Amino acid sequence: DGEAPSVPRSLAPARKVALITGITGQDGSYLTELLLSKGYEVHGLIRRSSNFNTQRLDHIYHDPHAVPSTPRPPMRLHYADLSDSSSLRRALDAIQPDEVYNLAAQSHVAVSFEIPDYTADVTATGALRLLEAVRLSRKPIRYYQAGSSEMFGSTPPPQSEDTPFHPREAYGLFACNGVLFNHESPRRGENFVTRKITRAVGRIKVGLQTKVFLGNLTAARDWGFAGDYVEAMWLMLQQDQPGDYVVATEESHTVEEFLQAAFGYAGLDWKDHVVIDKKYFRPTEVDSLKGDSSKARRKLKWKPKVGFQQLVEMMVDHDIELANKEKVL
Ligand code: GDP
């Protein structure tokens, strides 16, 4: 019904409030019973349908008009949909839950092959939409996500929390997944840290600027040359069998080491030019990346041709030349 609870919260006893998506399903109905028995106020989200789909809840649902003496119904249903962000935001606003149980999904495996787009939208992006609404809520909310043993796919048993997921391989498509570690070049976008640095080196070298503002200098990355990495892409599709491959140099350097190499190559000291700006730090940071590309090296006979120092020099040379052109303009 989407309306706020009829009793002002300040007058209500301090009972926990739960929101259940997928409340009309098997687990939703049992969870509703459990939470009600623990004294929770339970709210559920339901989708619009031309048929009533609340049969599993009918024994719980009290029509507020039929039992006028009931102070408030123990369970309330609201129209919303995991495919509609604004409906989720509004529901959280109205309900102000302490706990959210996301049980809603297109949960039928066989049907997921018939409606793959819809399944991904509701099950994957839907969880993201709900989490965004939880994140933006004024009140801290505890969130439960209904995962599935289906996520293990063909990984052999026994499957635990540490077992890697192995997505099902359907249809025999020749589809490869390249897991490329950071790959750079003079054509790298200028807001990635390597190019940001080499652009700055070029402009500082020719006198067009003096400072460069950066974030976390301790992060380490496995930086390779993009030109080498596209070769790995091509090689993947030339094999007899499709496969997933990590593409990496297997060497890791910190942002500070990149600075050292880039400024040093241009005859400059990075410490004279780098200013730390908090705005470039991230909400969560991947501290260290270093790939193991042994499968690509073994099966694709791939290996990087350009090393770290050579990559830095290629980018700095290019960006000094670019800065010189800018200076003439
Ligand atoms: P990513 O590894 O795909 O995120 O590639 P980036 O080149 O954007 O970032 C590499 C690392 O550099 C990350 O750990 C960033 O936190 C770090 N870093 C430090 N300062 C900056 C900055 O000013 N811009 C960017 N893009 N990254 C920075």
GROMACS .gro file of C-alpha atoms and ligand atoms in nm:
model
  357
    1ASP     CA    1   0.000   0.000   0.000
    2GLY     CA    2   0.307   0.224   0.024
    3GLU     CA    3   0.172   0.436   0.309
    4ALA     CA    4   0.352   0.502   0.639
    5PRO     CA    5   0.261   0.287   0.941
    6SER     CA    6  -0.057   0.416   1.107
    7VAL     CA    7   0.093   0.437   1.458
    8PRO     CA    8   0.353   0.712   1.503
    9ARG     CA    9   0.688   0.544   1.559
   10SER     CA   10   0.755   0.749   1.873
   11LEU     CA   11   0.452   0.587   2.042
   12ALA     CA   12   0.521   0.238   1.919
   13PRO     CA   13   0.713  -0.007   2.139
   14ALA     CA   14   1.076  -0.050   2.033
   15ARG     CA   15   1.033  -0.349   1.810
   16LYS     CA   16   1.258  -0.428   1.522
   17VAL     CA   17   1.131  -0.358   1.173
   18ALA     CA   18   1.213  -0.597   0.889
   19LEU     CA   19   1.162  -0.562   0.517
   20ILE     CA   20   1.142  -0.877   0.309
   21THR     CA   21   1.160  -0.877  -0.068
   22GLY     CA   22   1.026  -1.194  -0.224
   23ILE     CA   23   0.790  -1.221   0.070
   24THR     CA   24   0.531  -1.409  -0.137
   25GLY     CA   25   0.771  -1.698  -0.197
   26GLN     CA   26   0.840  -2.011   0.005
   27ASP     CA   27   1.121  -1.866   0.216
   28GLY     CA   28   0.950  -1.528   0.244
   29SER     CA   29   0.645  -1.680   0.410
   30TYR     CA   30   0.848  -1.888   0.659
   31LEU     CA   31   1.075  -1.593   0.738
   32THR     CA   32   0.767  -1.375   0.795
   33GLU     CA   33   0.632  -1.626   1.047
   34LEU     CA   34   0.969  -1.648   1.222
   35LEU     CA   35   1.016  -1.273   1.250
   36LEU     CA   36   0.659  -1.217   1.366
   37SER     CA   37   0.710  -1.481   1.637
   38LYS     CA   38   1.012  -1.280   1.750
   39GLY     CA   39   0.803  -0.966   1.775
   40TYR     CA   40   0.921  -0.793   1.458
   41GLU     CA   41   0.710  -0.559   1.251
   42VAL     CA   42   0.731  -0.718   0.908
   43HIS     CA   43   0.693  -0.544   0.573
   44GLY     CA   44   0.704  -0.708   0.236
   45LEU     CA   45   0.745  -0.589  -0.119
   46ILE     CA   46   0.513  -0.733  -0.378
   47ARG     CA   47   0.494  -0.692  -0.752
   48ARG     CA   48   0.185  -0.594  -0.934
   49SER     CA   49   0.018  -0.891  -1.099
   50SER     CA   50  -0.326  -0.937  -1.248
   51ASN     CA   51  -0.367  -1.242  -1.023
   52PHE     CA   52  -0.331  -1.240  -0.647
   53ASN     CA   53   0.000  -1.403  -0.558
   54THR     CA   54  -0.010  -1.382  -0.180
   55GLN     CA   55  -0.151  -1.731  -0.113
   56ARG     CA   56   0.145  -1.830   0.104
   57LEU     CA   57   0.077  -1.529   0.326
   58ASP     CA   58  -0.301  -1.530   0.341
   59HIS     CA   59  -0.305  -1.704   0.678
   60ILE     CA   60  -0.092  -1.422   0.822
   61TYR     CA   61  -0.240  -1.124   0.649
   62HIS     CA   62  -0.503  -0.937   0.850
   63ASP     CA   63  -0.733  -0.706   0.662
   64PRO     CA   64  -0.719  -0.391   0.881
   65HIS     CA   65  -1.086  -0.314   0.798
   66ALA     CA   66  -1.206  -0.663   0.890
   67VAL     CA   67  -1.048  -0.654   1.239
   68PRO     CA   68  -1.084  -0.292   1.351
   69SER     CA   69  -0.970  -0.371   1.706
   70THR     CA   70  -0.624  -0.484   1.589
   71PRO     CA   71  -0.394  -0.193   1.678
   72ARG     CA   72  -0.195  -0.241   1.362
   73PRO     CA   73  -0.150  -0.524   1.121
   74PRO     CA   74   0.150  -0.744   1.204
   75MET     CA   75   0.254  -0.753   0.841
   76ARG     CA   76   0.217  -0.501   0.564
   77LEU     CA   77   0.268  -0.531   0.193
   78HIS     CA   78   0.390  -0.257  -0.038
   79TYR     CA   79   0.406  -0.240  -0.414
   80ALA     CA   80   0.764  -0.211  -0.535
   81ASP     CA   81   0.990  -0.390  -0.777
   82LEU     CA   82   1.359  -0.476  -0.783
   83SER     CA   83   1.369  -0.345  -1.139
   84ASP     CA   84   1.260   0.000  -1.020
   85SER     CA   85   1.513   0.190  -0.806
   86SER     CA   86   1.276   0.471  -0.710
   87SER     CA   87   1.020   0.223  -0.576
   88LEU     CA   88   1.289   0.073  -0.351
   89ARG     CA   89   1.400   0.413  -0.227
   90ARG     CA   90   1.041   0.507  -0.147
   91ALA     CA   91   0.973   0.179   0.030
   92LEU     CA   92   1.282   0.212   0.252
   93ASP     CA   93   1.189   0.573   0.327
   94ALA     CA   94   0.837   0.477   0.431
   95ILE     CA   95   0.926   0.161   0.623
   96GLN     CA   96   1.257   0.261   0.784
   97PRO     CA   97   1.358  -0.102   0.841
   98ASP     CA   98   1.635  -0.221   1.074
   99GLU     CA   99   1.687  -0.528   0.861
  100VAL     CA  100   1.637  -0.601   0.491
  101TYR     CA  101   1.615  -0.958   0.364
  102ASN     CA  102   1.653  -0.969  -0.014
  103LEU     CA  103   1.485  -1.294  -0.114
  104ALA     CA  104   1.344  -1.163  -0.441
  105ALA     CA  105   1.483  -1.305  -0.762
  106GLN     CA  106   1.404  -1.480  -1.082
  107SER     CA  107   1.506  -1.795  -0.897
  108HIS     CA  108   1.423  -2.071  -1.140
  109VAL     CA  109   1.735  -2.201  -1.311
  110ALA     CA  110   1.569  -2.353  -1.615
  111VAL     CA  111   1.364  -2.039  -1.672
  112SER     CA  112   1.681  -1.826  -1.652
  113PHE     CA  113   1.784  -1.976  -1.985
  114GLU     CA  114   1.454  -1.861  -2.138
  115ILE     CA  115   1.464  -1.506  -1.998
  116PRO     CA  116   1.834  -1.435  -1.940
  117ASP     CA  117   1.816  -1.056  -1.959
  118TYR     CA  118   1.532  -1.032  -1.715
  119THR     CA  119   1.699  -1.280  -1.478
  120ALA     CA  120   2.021  -1.078  -1.466
  121ASP     CA  121   1.831  -0.752  -1.428
  122VAL     CA  122   1.621  -0.866  -1.134
  123THR     CA  123   1.864  -1.100  -0.963
  124ALA     CA  124   2.196  -0.920  -1.007
  125THR     CA  125   2.117  -0.556  -1.084
  126GLY     CA  126   1.815  -0.578  -0.853
  127ALA     CA  127   2.040  -0.660  -0.558
  128LEU     CA  128   2.260  -0.367  -0.657
  129ARG     CA  129   1.958  -0.132  -0.668
  130LEU     CA  130   1.844  -0.245  -0.327
  131LEU     CA  131   2.196  -0.210  -0.183
  132GLU     CA  132   2.216   0.144  -0.324
  133ALA     CA  133   1.887   0.225  -0.153
  134VAL     CA  134   2.022   0.073   0.172
  135ARG     CA  135   2.342   0.276   0.138
  136LEU     CA  136   2.149   0.600   0.084
  137SER     CA  137   1.909   0.537   0.371
  138ARG     CA  138   1.943   0.770   0.671
  139LYS     CA  139   1.918   0.476   0.909
  140PRO     CA  140   2.180   0.202   0.933
  141ILE     CA  141   2.033  -0.117   0.788
  142ARG     CA  142   2.153  -0.477   0.810
  143TYR     CA  143   2.121  -0.654   0.477
  144TYR     CA  144   2.078  -1.021   0.395
  145GLN     CA  145   2.128  -1.143   0.039
  146ALA     CA  146   1.985  -1.475  -0.067
  147GLY     CA  147   2.269  -1.636  -0.260
  148SER     CA  148   2.251  -1.979  -0.419
  149SER     CA  149   2.443  -2.304  -0.439
  150GLU     CA  150   2.393  -2.268  -0.815
  151MET     CA  151   2.670  -2.009  -0.805
  152PHE     CA  152   2.925  -2.290  -0.769
  153GLY     CA  153   2.832  -2.423  -1.112
  154SER     CA  154   3.057  -2.713  -1.205
  155THR     CA  155   3.310  -2.673  -0.921
  156PRO     CA  156   3.339  -3.023  -0.768
  157PRO     CA  157   3.201  -3.084  -0.418
  158PRO     CA  158   3.223  -3.024  -0.130
  159GLN     CA  159   3.160  -2.653  -0.188
  160SER     CA  160   3.237  -2.405   0.089
  161GLU     CA  161   3.250  -2.025   0.129
  162ASP     CA  162   3.604  -2.039  -0.013
  163THR     CA  163   3.517  -2.244  -0.322
  164PRO     CA  164   3.561  -2.052  -0.647
  165PHE     CA  165   3.248  -2.004  -0.856
  166HIS     CA  166   3.246  -2.181  -1.186
  167PRO     CA  167   2.969  -2.048  -1.410
  168ARG     CA  168   2.783  -2.303  -1.614
  169GLU     CA  169   2.908  -2.352  -1.966
  170ALA     CA  170   2.602  -2.365  -2.186
  171TYR     CA  171   2.553  -2.381  -2.561
  172GLY     CA  172   2.919  -2.463  -2.641
  173LEU     CA  173   2.992  -2.103  -2.738
  174PHE     CA  174   3.355  -2.022  -2.811
  175ALA     CA  175   3.377  -1.746  -2.551
  176CYS     CA  176   3.692  -1.647  -2.366
  177ASN     CA  177   3.740  -1.424  -2.068
  178GLY     CA  178   4.059  -1.222  -2.068
  179VAL     CA  179   4.145  -1.101  -1.718
  180LEU     CA  180   4.385  -0.827  -1.812
  181PHE     CA  181   4.586  -0.658  -1.542
  182ASN     CA  182   4.652  -0.283  -1.584
  183HIS     CA  183   4.780  -0.213  -1.933
  184GLU     CA  184   4.911   0.124  -2.032
  185SER     CA  185   5.054   0.309  -2.330
  186PRO     CA  186   5.089   0.663  -2.468
  187ARG     CA  187   4.720   0.620  -2.564
  188ARG     CA  188   4.605   0.553  -2.206
  189GLY     CA  189   4.325   0.782  -2.084
  190GLU     CA  190   4.467   1.084  -1.906
  191ASN     CA  191   4.293   1.022  -1.575
  192PHE     CA  192   4.457   0.685  -1.517
  193VAL     CA  193   4.750   0.728  -1.286
  194THR     CA  194   5.031   0.627  -1.525
  195ARG     CA  195   4.925   0.862  -1.801
  196LYS     CA  196   4.835   1.133  -1.554
  197ILE     CA  197   5.194   1.113  -1.431
  198THR     CA  198   5.363   1.101  -1.772
  199ARG     CA  199   5.146   1.387  -1.902
  200ALA     CA  200   5.250   1.589  -1.598
  201VAL     CA  201   5.618   1.500  -1.650
  202GLY     CA  202   5.596   1.621  -2.011
  203ARG     CA  203   5.425   1.948  -1.922
  204ILE     CA  204   5.655   2.014  -1.625
  205LYS     CA  205   5.961   1.936  -1.837
  206VAL     CA  206   5.870   2.201  -2.097
  207GLY     CA  207   5.750   2.452  -1.838
  208LEU     CA  208   5.373   2.433  -1.889
  209GLN     CA  209   5.297   2.338  -1.527
  210THR     CA  210   5.479   2.278  -1.198
  211LYS     CA  211   5.253   2.055  -0.985
  212VAL     CA  212   5.057   1.735  -1.018
  213PHE     CA  213   4.790   1.631  -0.765
  214LEU     CA  214   4.771   1.262  -0.679
  215GLY     CA  215   4.612   1.024  -0.428
  216ASN     CA  216   4.750   0.701  -0.282
  217LEU     CA  217   5.114   0.651  -0.380
  218THR     CA  218   5.158   0.321  -0.196
  219ALA     CA  219   4.920   0.119  -0.415
  220ALA     CA  220   5.100  -0.140  -0.625
  221ARG     CA  221   4.998  -0.243  -0.975
  222ASP     CA  222   5.107  -0.495  -1.234
  223TRP     CA  223   5.152  -0.257  -1.528
  224GLY     CA  224   5.201  -0.393  -1.878
  225PHE     CA  225   5.198  -0.250  -2.230
  226ALA     CA  226   4.856  -0.248  -2.401
  227GLY     CA  227   5.013  -0.342  -2.734
  228ASP     CA  228   5.135  -0.670  -2.583
  229TYR     CA  229   4.798  -0.740  -2.422
  230VAL     CA  230   4.590  -0.721  -2.741
  231GLU     CA  231   4.809  -0.998  -2.877
  232ALA     CA  232   4.692  -1.219  -2.591
  233MET     CA  233   4.329  -1.135  -2.683
  234TRP     CA  234   4.389  -1.251  -3.038
  235LEU     CA  235   4.574  -1.565  -2.929
  236MET     CA  236   4.280  -1.670  -2.709
  237LEU     CA  237   4.052  -1.689  -3.010
  238GLN     CA  238   4.301  -1.890  -3.215
  239GLN     CA  239   4.309  -2.187  -2.974
  240ASP     CA  240   4.129  -2.518  -3.026
  241GLN     CA  241   3.931  -2.468  -2.704
  242PRO     CA  242   3.796  -2.151  -2.544
  243GLY     CA  243   3.935  -2.057  -2.205
  244ASP     CA  244   3.983  -1.787  -1.946
  245TYR     CA  245   4.325  -1.631  -1.915
  246VAL     CA  246   4.502  -1.393  -1.682
  247VAL     CA  247   4.723  -1.152  -1.875
  248ALA     CA  248   4.989  -0.984  -1.663
  249THR     CA  249   5.361  -0.903  -1.646
  250GLU     CA  250   5.397  -1.077  -1.305
  251GLU     CA  251   5.585  -0.769  -1.184
  252SER     CA  252   5.439  -0.521  -0.940
  253HIS     CA  253   5.538  -0.158  -0.880
  254THR     CA  254   5.397   0.110  -0.653
  255VAL     CA  255   5.266   0.441  -0.781
  256GLU     CA  256   5.568   0.596  -0.610
  257GLU     CA  257   5.801   0.372  -0.811
  258PHE     CA  258   5.624   0.482  -1.127
  259LEU     CA  259   5.676   0.845  -1.023
  260GLN     CA  260   6.042   0.779  -0.953
  261ALA     CA  261   6.092   0.613  -1.291
  262ALA     CA  262   5.897   0.872  -1.493
  263PHE     CA  263   6.033   1.191  -1.334
  264GLY     CA  264   6.382   1.037  -1.305
  265TYR     CA  265   6.389   0.952  -1.675
  266ALA     CA  266   6.312   1.318  -1.753
  267GLY     CA  267   6.585   1.436  -1.516
  268LEU     CA  268   6.336   1.561  -1.254
  269ASP     CA  269   6.272   1.483  -0.886
  270TRP     CA  270   5.908   1.383  -0.832
  271LYS     CA  271   5.913   1.514  -0.475
  272ASP     CA  272   5.945   1.869  -0.608
  273HIS     CA  273   5.623   1.839  -0.806
  274VAL     CA  274   5.377   1.594  -0.648
  275VAL     CA  275   5.107   1.721  -0.413
  276ILE     CA  276   4.879   1.474  -0.234
  277ASP     CA  277   4.511   1.553  -0.272
  278LYS     CA  278   4.263   1.353  -0.061
  279LYS     CA  279   4.005   1.367  -0.339
  280TYR     CA  280   4.199   1.108  -0.537
  281PHE     CA  281   4.181   0.847  -0.259
  282ARG     CA  282   3.910   0.586  -0.316
  283PRO     CA  283   3.633   0.462  -0.084
  284THR     CA  284   3.793   0.120  -0.110
  285GLU     CA  285   4.133   0.060  -0.257
  286VAL     CA  286   4.294  -0.247  -0.408
  287ASP     CA  287   4.631  -0.222  -0.236
  288SER     CA  288   4.834  -0.459  -0.444
  289LEU     CA  289   4.796  -0.638  -0.775
  290LYS     CA  290   5.037  -0.886  -0.927
  291GLY     CA  291   4.914  -1.136  -1.180
  292ASP     CA  292   4.998  -1.500  -1.233
  293SER     CA  293   4.980  -1.539  -1.610
  294SER     CA  294   5.137  -1.884  -1.622
  295LYS     CA  295   4.836  -2.032  -1.804
  296ALA     CA  296   4.860  -1.771  -2.083
  297ARG     CA  297   5.235  -1.822  -2.106
  298ARG     CA  298   5.197  -2.200  -2.119
  299LYS     CA  299   4.893  -2.240  -2.343
  300LEU     CA  300   4.903  -1.926  -2.558
  301LYS     CA  301   5.283  -1.906  -2.567
  302TRP     CA  302   5.230  -1.541  -2.478
  303LYS     CA  303   5.469  -1.320  -2.289
  304PRO     CA  304   5.504  -0.943  -2.257
  305LYS     CA  305   5.770  -0.784  -2.475
  306VAL     CA  306   5.779  -0.441  -2.308
  307GLY     CA  307   5.907  -0.420  -1.950
  308PHE     CA  308   5.830  -0.162  -1.682
  309GLN     CA  309   6.117   0.078  -1.747
  310GLN     CA  310   6.066   0.061  -2.123
  311LEU     CA  311   5.694   0.131  -2.081
  312VAL     CA  312   5.762   0.434  -1.863
  313GLU     CA  313   6.015   0.570  -2.112
  314MET     CA  314   5.783   0.518  -2.409
  315MET     CA  315   5.508   0.713  -2.232
  316VAL     CA  316   5.735   0.993  -2.109
  317ASP     CA  317   5.898   1.035  -2.452
  318HIS     CA  318   5.556   1.061  -2.611
  319ASP     CA  319   5.424   1.308  -2.355
  320ILE     CA  320   5.729   1.535  -2.367
  321GLU     CA  321   5.680   1.556  -2.743
  322LEU     CA  322   5.309   1.625  -2.692
  323ALA     CA  323   5.383   1.899  -2.438
  324ASN     CA  324   5.630   2.059  -2.678
  325LYS     CA  325   5.355   2.073  -2.941
  326GLU     CA  326   5.117   2.225  -2.684
  327LYS     CA  327   5.377   2.486  -2.599
  328VAL     CA  328   5.410   2.599  -2.960
  329LEU     CA  329   5.033   2.645  -2.995
  330GDP     P1  330   4.305   0.109  -1.165
  330GDP     O1  331   4.404   0.015  -1.103
  330GDP     O2  332   4.228   0.045  -1.276
  330GDP     O3  333   4.219   0.178  -1.067
  330GDP     O4  334   4.394   0.219  -1.242
  330GDP     P2  335   4.432   0.370  -1.205
  330GDP     O5  336   4.544   0.406  -1.295
  330GDP     O6  337   4.310   0.459  -1.209
  330GDP     O7  338   4.483   0.363  -1.053
  330GDP     C1  339   4.597   0.289  -1.017
  330GDP     C2  340   4.634   0.321  -0.871
  330GDP     O8  341   4.681   0.454  -0.862
  330GDP     C3  342   4.517   0.312  -0.774
  330GDP     O9  343   4.559   0.241  -0.661
  330GDP     C4  344   4.488   0.458  -0.739
  330GDP    O10  345   4.438   0.475  -0.607
  330GDP     C5  346   4.627   0.516  -0.748
  330GDP     N1  347   4.626   0.662  -0.766
  330GDP     C6  348   4.694   0.751  -0.688
  330GDP     N2  349   4.670   0.875  -0.730
  330GDP     C7  350   4.586   0.867  -0.837
  330GDP     C8  351   4.526   0.966  -0.923
  330GDP    O11  352   4.545   1.086  -0.908
  330GDP     N3  353   4.446   0.918  -1.024
  330GDP     C9  354   4.424   0.784  -1.042
  330GDP     N4  355   4.345   0.745  -1.144
  330GDP     N5  356   4.478   0.691  -0.961
  330GDP    C10  357   4.558   0.731  -0.860
   0.00000   0.00000   0.00000
